[in-house]
Amino acid sequence: MAVLPGSLFWDRRDTAGAEHALVDARAGLHARGSALAVDPIPYSARYELRTDPDWVTTALDVSTEGAGWSRTLRLESEAGRWRAVTGERGDLDAALTAAGHAGAGLPGTEDPDLLFGALDVDLTGSPLTNTLPIRRLDLLKAEPMVAHRVSVAWVLLPSLEIVQADQIYTSLGDGRVRFANETFSADLAVDDDGFVVDYPGLAERVG
């Protein structure tokens, strides 16, 4: 297992939880991380993420686990086409239902072709994955107030369902980037490497 030189730690604001990522951003991104959250039910997640030197995502491995269940996902992309391999043990639906929530769909996606053209992944609740389009589009040097629409493979936690999602990133200058989708927007503060320092309402970097 490669030793990664950087460490990032975020405290969640929207729920009790945290994320810790080890990163190497010298030639694209190689990251290994773990996340904990209590919403919608208590779970832990571990992931490993790789991009090519242009910050286009090539592979994501994620595992999630809670009381009585676990799930795994391997997501790979080549030339804009995605392939997903999944596994499941126990019963996440039963755990969600017992906690008063709707059941989860199956991990992965029934139609990978819906993800064609997506160059980034987005993990629910993870400020790390916002860095992918920020660096790929070189937004810290981009002209302010020019919107960039991107298609992402959105991986839902804890279910590991994959949904195609359209997102908009806009450089605001001075180390700020606006993230938006159809129903939400937030102005992110990022460091000189494009990693999120403050995501209002979601997470704040504390280490």
Coordinates of N, CA and C in Angstrom, one line a residue:
M1 N 0.8 -1.2 0.0 CA 0.0 0.0 0.0 C 0.9 1.2 0.0
A2 N 0.6 2.1 -0.9 CA 1.5 3.3 -1.1 C 1.3 4.3 0.1
V3 N 2.4 4.9 0.6 CA 2.3 5.9 1.6 C 2.0 7.2 0.9
L4 N 1.0 7.9 1.4 CA 0.5 9.2 0.8 C 1.0 10.3 1.6
P5 N 1.5 11.4 1.0 CA 2.2 12.5 1.8 C 1.3 13.5 2.4
G6 N 0.0 13.6 2.0 CA -0.8 14.7 2.6 C -2.0 14.2 3.4
S7 N -2.4 15.0 4.4 CA -3.5 14.6 5.2 C -4.5 15.7 5.4
L8 N -5.8 15.4 5.2 CA -6.9 16.4 5.3 C -8.0 15.8 6.2
F9 N -8.6 16.6 7.1 CA -9.6 16.2 8.0 C -10.7 17.2 8.1
W10 N -11.9 16.7 7.9 CA -13.1 17.6 8.0 C -14.0 17.2 9.1
D11 N -14.6 18.2 9.7 CA -15.7 17.9 10.7 C -17.0 18.2 10.0
R12 N -18.0 17.3 10.0 CA -19.3 17.5 9.3 C -20.1 18.5 10.1
R13 N -20.8 19.4 9.4 CA -21.7 20.3 10.0 C -23.2 19.9 9.9
D14 N -23.5 19.1 8.9 CA -24.9 18.8 8.7 C -25.4 17.6 9.5
T15 N -24.4 16.9 10.1 CA -24.8 15.8 11.0 C -23.5 15.5 11.8
A16 N -23.6 14.6 12.8 CA -22.5 14.1 13.5 C -21.6 13.2 12.6
G17 N -20.4 13.6 12.4 CA -19.6 12.8 11.5 C -18.3 13.6 11.1
A18 N -17.4 12.9 10.4 CA -16.1 13.4 10.0 C -15.6 12.7 8.8
E19 N -14.6 13.2 8.2 CA -13.9 12.6 7.1 C -12.4 12.8 7.2
H20 N -11.6 11.8 7.0 CA -10.2 11.9 7.0 C -9.6 11.3 5.7
A21 N -8.8 12.1 4.9 CA -8.3 11.6 3.7 C -6.8 11.8 3.6
L22 N -6.1 10.8 3.2 CA -4.7 10.9 2.8 C -4.6 11.1 1.3
V23 N -3.7 12.0 0.9 CA -3.8 12.4 -0.5 C -2.4 12.6 -1.1
D24 N -2.2 12.3 -2.4 CA -1.1 12.6 -3.1 C -1.6 13.3 -4.4
A25 N -1.3 14.6 -4.6 CA -1.8 15.4 -5.7 C -0.7 15.8 -6.6
R26 N 0.4 15.1 -6.7 CA 1.5 15.5 -7.5 C 1.4 15.2 -9.0
A27 N 0.5 14.2 -9.3 CA 0.3 13.8 -10.7 C -1.1 13.3 -10.8
G28 N -2.1 14.3 -10.8 CA -3.5 13.9 -10.6 C -3.7 13.7 -9.1
L29 N -4.7 12.9 -8.8 CA -5.0 12.6 -7.4 C -5.0 11.1 -7.1
H30 N -4.3 10.7 -6.0 CA -4.5 9.4 -5.4 C -4.9 9.7 -3.9
A31 N -6.1 9.2 -3.5 CA -6.6 9.5 -2.2 C -7.1 8.2 -1.6
R32 N -6.9 8.1 -0.3 CA -7.5 7.0 0.6 C -8.2 7.7 1.7
G33 N -9.4 7.4 2.0 CA -10.1 8.1 3.0 C -11.1 7.3 3.8
S34 N -11.6 7.8 4.9 CA -12.6 7.2 5.7 C -13.6 8.3 6.1
A35 N -14.8 7.9 6.2 CA -15.9 8.8 6.7 C -16.8 8.1 7.7
L36 N -17.3 8.9 8.6 CA -18.2 8.4 9.6 C -19.4 9.4 9.7
A37 N -20.6 8.8 9.8 CA -21.8 9.7 9.9 C -22.9 8.9 10.6
V38 N -23.8 9.6 11.2 CA -24.9 9.0 11.9 C -26.2 9.1 11.2
D39 N -26.2 9.8 10.0 CA -27.4 10.0 9.2 C -27.3 9.4 7.9
P40 N -28.3 8.6 7.4 CA -29.6 8.4 8.0 C -29.5 7.3 9.1
I41 N -28.5 6.5 9.1 CA -28.2 5.6 10.2 C -26.7 5.6 10.4
P42 N -26.2 5.2 11.5 CA -24.8 5.2 11.8 C -24.0 4.2 10.8
Y43 N -23.0 4.8 10.1 CA -22.2 4.0 9.2 C -20.8 4.5 9.1
S44 N -19.9 3.6 8.6 CA -18.6 4.0 8.3 C -18.3 3.7 6.8
A45 N -17.5 4.5 6.2 CA -17.2 4.3 4.8 C -15.6 4.4 4.6
R46 N -15.1 3.6 3.7 CA -13.7 3.7 3.3 C -13.6 3.8 1.8
Y47 N -12.7 4.6 1.3 CA -12.6 4.7 -0.1 C -11.2 4.9 -0.6
E48 N -10.9 4.5 -1.8 CA -9.7 4.8 -2.5 C -10.0 5.4 -3.9
L49 N -9.5 6.5 -4.2 CA -9.8 7.3 -5.4 C -8.6 7.5 -6.2
R50 N -8.6 7.3 -7.6 CA -7.5 7.7 -8.4 C -8.0 8.4 -9.7
T51 N -7.2 9.4 -10.1 CA -7.4 10.1 -11.3 C -6.2 10.0 -12.2
D52 N -6.4 10.4 -13.5 CA -5.2 10.5 -14.3 C -4.5 11.8 -14.1
P53 N -3.4 12.1 -14.8 CA -2.7 13.4 -14.5 C -3.5 14.6 -14.8
D54 N -4.6 14.5 -15.6 CA -5.5 15.6 -15.9 C -6.7 15.7 -15.0
W55 N -6.6 14.9 -13.9 CA -7.7 14.9 -12.9 C -9.0 14.4 -13.4
V56 N -9.0 13.5 -14.4 CA -10.1 12.8 -14.8 C -10.2 11.5 -14.0
T57 N -11.3 11.2 -13.3 CA -11.4 10.0 -12.4 C -11.2 8.8 -13.3
T58 N -10.4 7.8 -12.8 CA -10.3 6.5 -13.4 C -10.8 5.4 -12.6
A59 N -10.8 5.5 -11.3 CA -11.2 4.4 -10.4 C -11.6 4.9 -9.0
L60 N -12.7 4.3 -8.5 CA -13.1 4.5 -7.1 C -13.5 3.2 -6.5
D61 N -12.9 2.9 -5.4 CA -13.3 1.8 -4.6 C -13.9 2.3 -3.3
V62 N -15.1 1.8 -2.9 CA -15.8 2.3 -1.7 C -16.4 1.1 -1.0
S63 N -16.3 1.1 0.3 CA -17.0 0.1 1.1 C -17.7 0.8 2.2
T64 N -18.9 0.4 2.6 CA -19.7 1.0 3.7 C -20.2 -0.2 4.6
E65 N -20.3 0.2 5.9 CA -20.7 -0.8 6.8 C -21.4 -0.2 8.0
G66 N -22.4 -1.0 8.5 CA -23.2 -0.6 9.6 C -23.7 -1.8 10.3
A67 N -24.5 -1.7 11.4 CA -25.0 -2.8 12.1 C -25.8 -3.7 11.3
G68 N -25.3 -4.9 11.0 CA -26.1 -5.9 10.3 C -25.9 -5.9 8.8
W69 N -25.0 -5.1 8.2 CA -24.9 -5.0 6.8 C -23.6 -4.4 6.4
S70 N -23.2 -4.7 5.1 CA -22.0 -4.1 4.5 C -22.2 -4.1 3.0
R71 N -21.6 -3.1 2.3 CA -21.7 -3.1 0.8 C -20.3 -2.6 0.3
T72 N -20.1 -3.0 -1.0 CA -18.8 -2.6 -1.6 C -19.1 -2.2 -3.1
L73 N -18.3 -1.3 -3.6 CA -18.4 -0.8 -4.9 C -17.0 -0.6 -5.5
R74 N -16.8 -1.1 -6.7 CA -15.6 -0.7 -7.5 C -16.2 -0.1 -8.8
L75 N -15.8 1.2 -9.0 CA -16.2 1.9 -10.2 C -15.0 2.3 -11.0
E76 N -15.0 2.0 -12.3 CA -13.9 2.3 -13.1 C -14.4 3.0 -14.4
S77 N -13.5 3.9 -14.9 CA -13.9 4.6 -16.1 C -12.7 4.6 -17.1
E78 N -13.1 4.4 -18.4 CA -12.1 4.5 -19.5 C -12.8 5.1 -20.7
A79 N -12.2 6.1 -21.2 CA -12.8 6.8 -22.4 C -14.2 7.3 -22.1
G80 N -14.5 7.7 -20.9 CA -15.9 8.2 -20.6 C -16.9 7.1 -20.4
R81 N -16.5 5.9 -20.4 CA -17.5 4.8 -20.1 C -17.2 4.2 -18.8
W82 N -18.2 3.9 -18.0 CA -18.0 3.4 -16.6 C -18.5 2.0 -16.5
R83 N -17.8 1.3 -15.6 CA -18.1 -0.1 -15.2 C -18.2 -0.2 -13.7
A84 N -19.2 -0.8 -13.2 CA -19.4 -1.0 -11.7 C -19.5 -2.4 -11.3
V85 N -18.8 -2.8 -10.3 CA -18.8 -4.1 -9.7 C -19.2 -3.9 -8.2
T86 N -20.2 -4.6 -7.7 CA -20.7 -4.4 -6.4 C -20.8 -5.7 -5.6
G87 N -21.0 -5.5 -4.3 CA -21.2 -6.7 -3.4 C -22.0 -6.2 -2.2
E88 N -22.8 -7.1 -1.6 CA -23.6 -6.8 -0.5 C -23.7 -8.0 0.5
R89 N -23.6 -7.7 1.8 CA -23.9 -8.7 2.8 C -24.8 -8.1 3.8
G90 N -25.7 -8.9 4.4 CA -26.6 -8.4 5.4 C -27.8 -7.7 4.7
D91 N -28.4 -6.8 5.5 CA -29.7 -6.1 5.0 C -29.7 -4.7 5.3
L92 N -29.2 -3.8 4.5 CA -29.2 -2.4 4.7 C -30.7 -1.9 4.7
D93 N -31.5 -2.4 3.8 CA -32.9 -2.0 3.8 C -33.6 -2.2 5.2
A94 N -33.3 -3.3 5.8 CA -33.9 -3.6 7.1 C -33.5 -2.6 8.2
A95 N -32.2 -2.3 8.1 CA -31.7 -1.3 9.1 C -32.3 0.1 8.9
L96 N -32.4 0.5 7.6 CA -33.1 1.8 7.3 C -34.5 1.8 7.7
T97 N -35.2 0.7 7.4 CA -36.7 0.7 7.8 C -36.8 0.7 9.3
A98 N -36.0 0.0 10.0 CA -36.1 0.0 11.5 C -35.9 1.3 12.1
A99 N -35.1 2.2 11.4 CA -34.8 3.5 11.8 C -35.8 4.5 11.3
G100 N -36.9 4.1 10.6 CA -37.9 5.0 10.1 C -37.6 5.6 8.8
H101 N -36.7 5.1 8.0 CA -36.3 5.7 6.7 C -36.8 4.8 5.6
A102 N -36.8 5.4 4.4 CA -37.1 4.6 3.2 C -36.0 3.6 2.9
G103 N -36.3 2.5 2.3 CA -35.2 1.5 2.0 C -34.3 2.1 0.9
A104 N -33.2 1.4 0.8 CA -32.2 1.8 -0.2 C -32.3 1.0 -1.5
G105 N -31.9 1.5 -2.6 CA -31.8 0.8 -3.8 C -30.5 -0.1 -3.8
L106 N -30.3 -0.9 -4.8 CA -29.1 -1.7 -4.9 C -27.9 -0.9 -5.1
P107 N -26.7 -1.4 -4.7 CA -25.5 -0.6 -5.0 C -25.2 -0.7 -6.5
G108 N -24.5 0.3 -7.0 CA -24.1 0.4 -8.4 C -25.2 1.1 -9.2
T109 N -25.3 0.8 -10.5 CA -26.2 1.3 -11.4 C -26.7 0.3 -12.4
E110 N -28.0 0.3 -12.7 CA -28.5 -0.7 -13.6 C -28.1 -0.3 -15.1
D111 N -27.8 0.9 -15.4 CA -27.5 1.4 -16.7 C -26.3 2.2 -16.7
P112 N -25.1 1.7 -16.8 CA -23.8 2.5 -16.8 C -23.8 3.5 -17.9
D113 N -24.5 3.2 -19.0 CA -24.5 4.2 -20.2 C -25.0 5.5 -19.8
L114 N -25.8 5.6 -18.7 CA -26.3 6.9 -18.3 C -25.2 7.8 -17.8
L115 N -24.1 7.2 -17.4 CA -22.9 7.9 -16.9 C -21.9 8.3 -18.0
F116 N -22.2 8.0 -19.2 CA -21.3 8.3 -20.3 C -21.0 9.8 -20.4
G117 N -19.7 10.1 -20.4 CA -19.3 11.5 -20.5 C -19.0 12.1 -19.2
A118 N -19.4 11.4 -18.1 CA -19.0 11.9 -16.7 C -17.5 11.7 -16.5
L119 N -16.8 12.8 -16.0 CA -15.4 12.7 -15.8 C -15.0 12.7 -14.3
D120 N -16.0 13.0 -13.5 CA -15.8 13.1 -12.0 C -16.7 12.2 -11.3
V121 N -16.3 11.9 -10.1 CA -17.2 11.2 -9.1 C -17.5 12.2 -8.0
D122 N -18.7 11.9 -7.3 CA -19.0 12.7 -6.2 C -19.6 11.8 -5.1
L123 N -18.9 11.8 -3.9 CA -19.4 11.0 -2.8 C -20.3 11.8 -1.9
T124 N -21.4 11.3 -1.6 CA -22.3 12.1 -0.7 C -21.6 12.5 0.6
G125 N -21.7 13.8 0.9 CA -21.2 14.4 2.1 C -19.7 14.5 2.1
S126 N -19.0 14.2 1.0 CA -17.5 14.3 1.0 C -17.0 15.6 0.3
P127 N -16.4 16.5 1.1 CA -15.8 17.7 0.5 C -14.6 17.4 -0.4
L128 N -14.0 16.2 -0.2 CA -12.8 15.9 -1.0 C -13.2 15.8 -2.5
T129 N -14.3 15.2 -2.8 CA -14.6 15.0 -4.2 C -15.0 16.3 -5.0
N130 N -15.2 17.4 -4.3 CA -15.4 18.7 -4.9 C -14.1 19.2 -5.6
T131 N -13.0 18.7 -5.1 CA -11.7 19.1 -5.6 C -11.5 18.6 -7.1
L132 N -12.2 17.5 -7.4 CA -11.9 16.9 -8.7 C -12.2 17.9 -9.9
P133 N -13.5 18.4 -10.0 CA -13.7 19.4 -11.1 C -13.0 20.7 -10.9
I134 N -12.7 21.1 -9.6 CA -12.0 22.3 -9.4 C -10.6 22.3 -10.0
R135 N -9.9 21.1 -9.8 CA -8.6 21.0 -10.4 C -8.6 20.7 -11.9
R136 N -9.6 19.8 -12.3 CA -9.6 19.4 -13.7 C -9.9 20.6 -14.6
L137 N -10.7 21.5 -14.1 CA -11.1 22.7 -14.9 C -10.2 23.9 -14.6
D138 N -9.2 23.7 -13.7 CA -8.3 24.8 -13.3 C -9.0 26.0 -12.8
L139 N -10.0 25.8 -12.0 CA -10.9 26.9 -11.6 C -10.2 28.0 -10.8
L140 N -9.1 27.7 -10.1 CA -8.5 28.7 -9.3 C -7.8 29.8 -10.2
K141 N -7.6 29.4 -11.4 CA -7.0 30.4 -12.4 C -8.0 30.8 -13.5
A142 N -9.2 30.3 -13.4 CA -10.2 30.6 -14.4 C -10.8 32.0 -14.3
E143 N -11.4 32.5 -15.3 CA -12.1 33.8 -15.3 C -13.2 33.7 -14.3
P144 N -13.3 34.6 -13.4 CA -14.4 34.6 -12.4 C -15.8 34.8 -13.1
M145 N -16.8 34.2 -12.5 CA -18.2 34.3 -12.8 C -18.5 33.6 -14.2
V146 N -17.7 32.7 -14.6 CA -18.0 31.9 -15.8 C -18.4 30.5 -15.3
A147 N -19.6 30.1 -15.6 CA -20.1 28.8 -15.1 C -19.7 27.6 -15.9
H148 N -19.3 26.5 -15.3 CA -18.9 25.3 -16.0 C -19.9 24.2 -15.5
R149 N -20.6 23.6 -16.4 CA -21.5 22.5 -16.1 C -20.8 21.2 -16.3
V150 N -20.9 20.3 -15.3 CA -20.2 19.0 -15.4 C -21.2 17.9 -15.1
S151 N -21.0 16.8 -15.6 CA -21.7 15.6 -15.3 C -20.9 14.7 -14.4
V152 N -21.5 14.2 -13.4 CA -20.7 13.4 -12.4 C -21.4 12.1 -12.1
A153 N -20.6 11.1 -11.7 CA -21.2 9.9 -11.2 C -21.3 10.0 -9.7
W154 N -22.5 10.3 -9.2 CA -22.8 10.6 -7.8 C -23.0 9.3 -7.1
V155 N -22.2 9.0 -6.1 CA -22.3 7.8 -5.3 C -22.9 8.1 -4.0
L156 N -24.1 7.5 -3.8 CA -24.8 7.8 -2.6 C -24.3 7.0 -1.4
L157 N -24.1 7.6 -0.3 CA -23.8 6.9 1.0 C -24.9 6.9 1.9
P158 N -25.2 5.8 2.6 CA -24.4 4.6 2.6 C -24.7 3.5 1.6
S159 N -25.7 3.8 0.7 CA -26.2 2.7 -0.1 C -25.3 2.3 -1.2
L160 N -24.4 3.2 -1.7 CA -23.5 3.0 -2.8 C -24.3 2.9 -4.1
E161 N -25.5 3.4 -4.1 CA -26.2 3.6 -5.4 C -25.5 4.7 -6.2
I162 N -25.5 4.6 -7.5 CA -24.9 5.6 -8.4 C -25.9 6.2 -9.2
V163 N -25.9 7.6 -9.2 CA -26.8 8.4 -10.0 C -26.0 9.4 -10.8
Q164 N -26.5 9.6 -12.1 CA -25.9 10.6 -12.9 C -26.4 12.0 -12.4
A165 N -25.6 12.9 -12.2 CA -26.0 14.2 -11.7 C -25.3 15.3 -12.5
D166 N -26.0 16.4 -12.8 CA -25.4 17.6 -13.4 C -25.1 18.6 -12.3
Q167 N -23.9 19.2 -12.3 CA -23.5 20.2 -11.3 C -22.8 21.4 -12.1
I168 N -22.8 22.5 -11.4 CA -22.3 23.7 -12.0 C -21.2 24.2 -11.0
Y169 N -20.0 24.5 -11.5 CA -18.9 25.1 -10.7 C -18.6 26.4 -11.4
T170 N -18.4 27.5 -10.5 CA -18.1 28.8 -11.0 C -17.0 29.4 -10.1
S171 N -15.9 29.8 -10.7 CA -14.9 30.5 -9.9 C -15.4 31.9 -9.5
L172 N -15.2 32.2 -8.2 CA -15.6 33.5 -7.7 C -14.3 34.4 -7.4
G173 N -13.1 33.8 -7.6 CA -11.9 34.5 -7.3 C -11.6 34.5 -5.8
D174 N -10.4 34.8 -5.5 CA -9.9 34.9 -4.1 C -10.2 33.6 -3.3
G175 N -9.9 32.5 -4.0 CA -10.0 31.2 -3.3 C -11.4 30.7 -3.0
R176 N -12.3 31.1 -3.8 CA -13.7 30.7 -3.6 C -14.3 30.2 -4.9
V177 N -15.1 29.1 -4.8 CA -15.7 28.5 -5.9 C -17.2 28.2 -5.5
R178 N -18.1 28.6 -6.4 CA -19.5 28.3 -6.2 C -19.9 26.9 -6.8
F179 N -20.5 26.1 -5.9 CA -21.0 24.8 -6.3 C -22.5 24.9 -6.4
A180 N -23.1 24.4 -7.4 CA -24.6 24.4 -7.5 C -25.1 23.2 -8.3
N181 N -26.3 22.8 -7.9 CA -27.1 21.8 -8.7 C -28.5 22.4 -8.9
E182 N -29.4 21.5 -9.2 CA -30.8 22.1 -9.5 C -31.5 22.7 -8.3
T183 N -31.1 22.2 -7.1 CA -31.8 22.6 -5.9 C -31.0 23.3 -4.8
F184 N -29.7 23.5 -5.1 CA -28.8 23.9 -4.0 C -27.6 24.6 -4.5
S185 N -27.1 25.6 -3.8 CA -25.8 26.2 -4.1 C -25.1 26.6 -2.8
A186 N -23.7 26.6 -2.9 CA -22.9 26.9 -1.8 C -21.6 27.5 -2.3
D187 N -21.1 28.5 -1.6 CA -19.8 29.1 -2.0 C -18.7 28.5 -1.1
L188 N -17.8 27.7 -1.8 CA -16.8 27.0 -1.1 C -15.5 27.8 -1.0
A189 N -14.9 27.8 0.2 CA -13.6 28.3 0.3 C -12.6 27.2 0.2
V190 N -11.6 27.4 -0.7 CA -10.6 26.3 -1.0 C -9.2 26.8 -0.8
D191 N -8.3 25.9 -0.6 CA -6.9 26.3 -0.4 C -6.2 26.4 -1.8
D192 N -4.9 26.7 -1.8 CA -4.2 26.9 -3.0 C -4.1 25.7 -3.9
D193 N -4.4 24.5 -3.3 CA -4.4 23.2 -4.1 C -5.8 22.8 -4.5
G194 N -6.8 23.6 -4.2 CA -8.1 23.3 -4.6 C -8.9 22.4 -3.6
F195 N -8.3 22.1 -2.5 CA -9.0 21.3 -1.5 C -9.9 22.2 -0.6
V196 N -11.1 21.7 -0.3 CA -12.1 22.5 0.4 C -11.6 22.8 1.9
V197 N -11.7 24.1 2.2 CA -11.4 24.5 3.6 C -12.8 24.7 4.4
D198 N -13.7 25.3 3.7 CA -15.0 25.5 4.3 C -16.1 25.3 3.3
Y199 N -17.1 24.4 3.6 CA -18.2 24.1 2.8 C -19.4 24.4 3.7
P200 N -20.0 25.6 3.5 CA -21.1 26.1 4.4 C -22.2 25.1 4.5
G201 N -22.6 24.7 5.7 CA -23.6 23.8 6.0 C -23.3 22.4 5.9
L202 N -22.1 22.0 5.3 CA -21.7 20.6 5.2 C -20.5 20.2 6.0
A203 N -19.4 20.9 5.8 CA -18.1 20.5 6.5 C -17.2 21.6 6.6
E204 N -16.3 21.5 7.6 CA -15.2 22.5 7.8 C -13.9 21.7 8.1
R205 N -12.9 22.2 7.4 CA -11.6 21.5 7.6 C -11.0 21.9 8.9
V206 N -10.6 20.9 9.7 CA -10.0 21.1 11.0 C -8.6 20.6 11.1
G207 N -8.1 20.0 10.0 CA -6.7 19.5 10.1 C -6.2 19.1 8.7

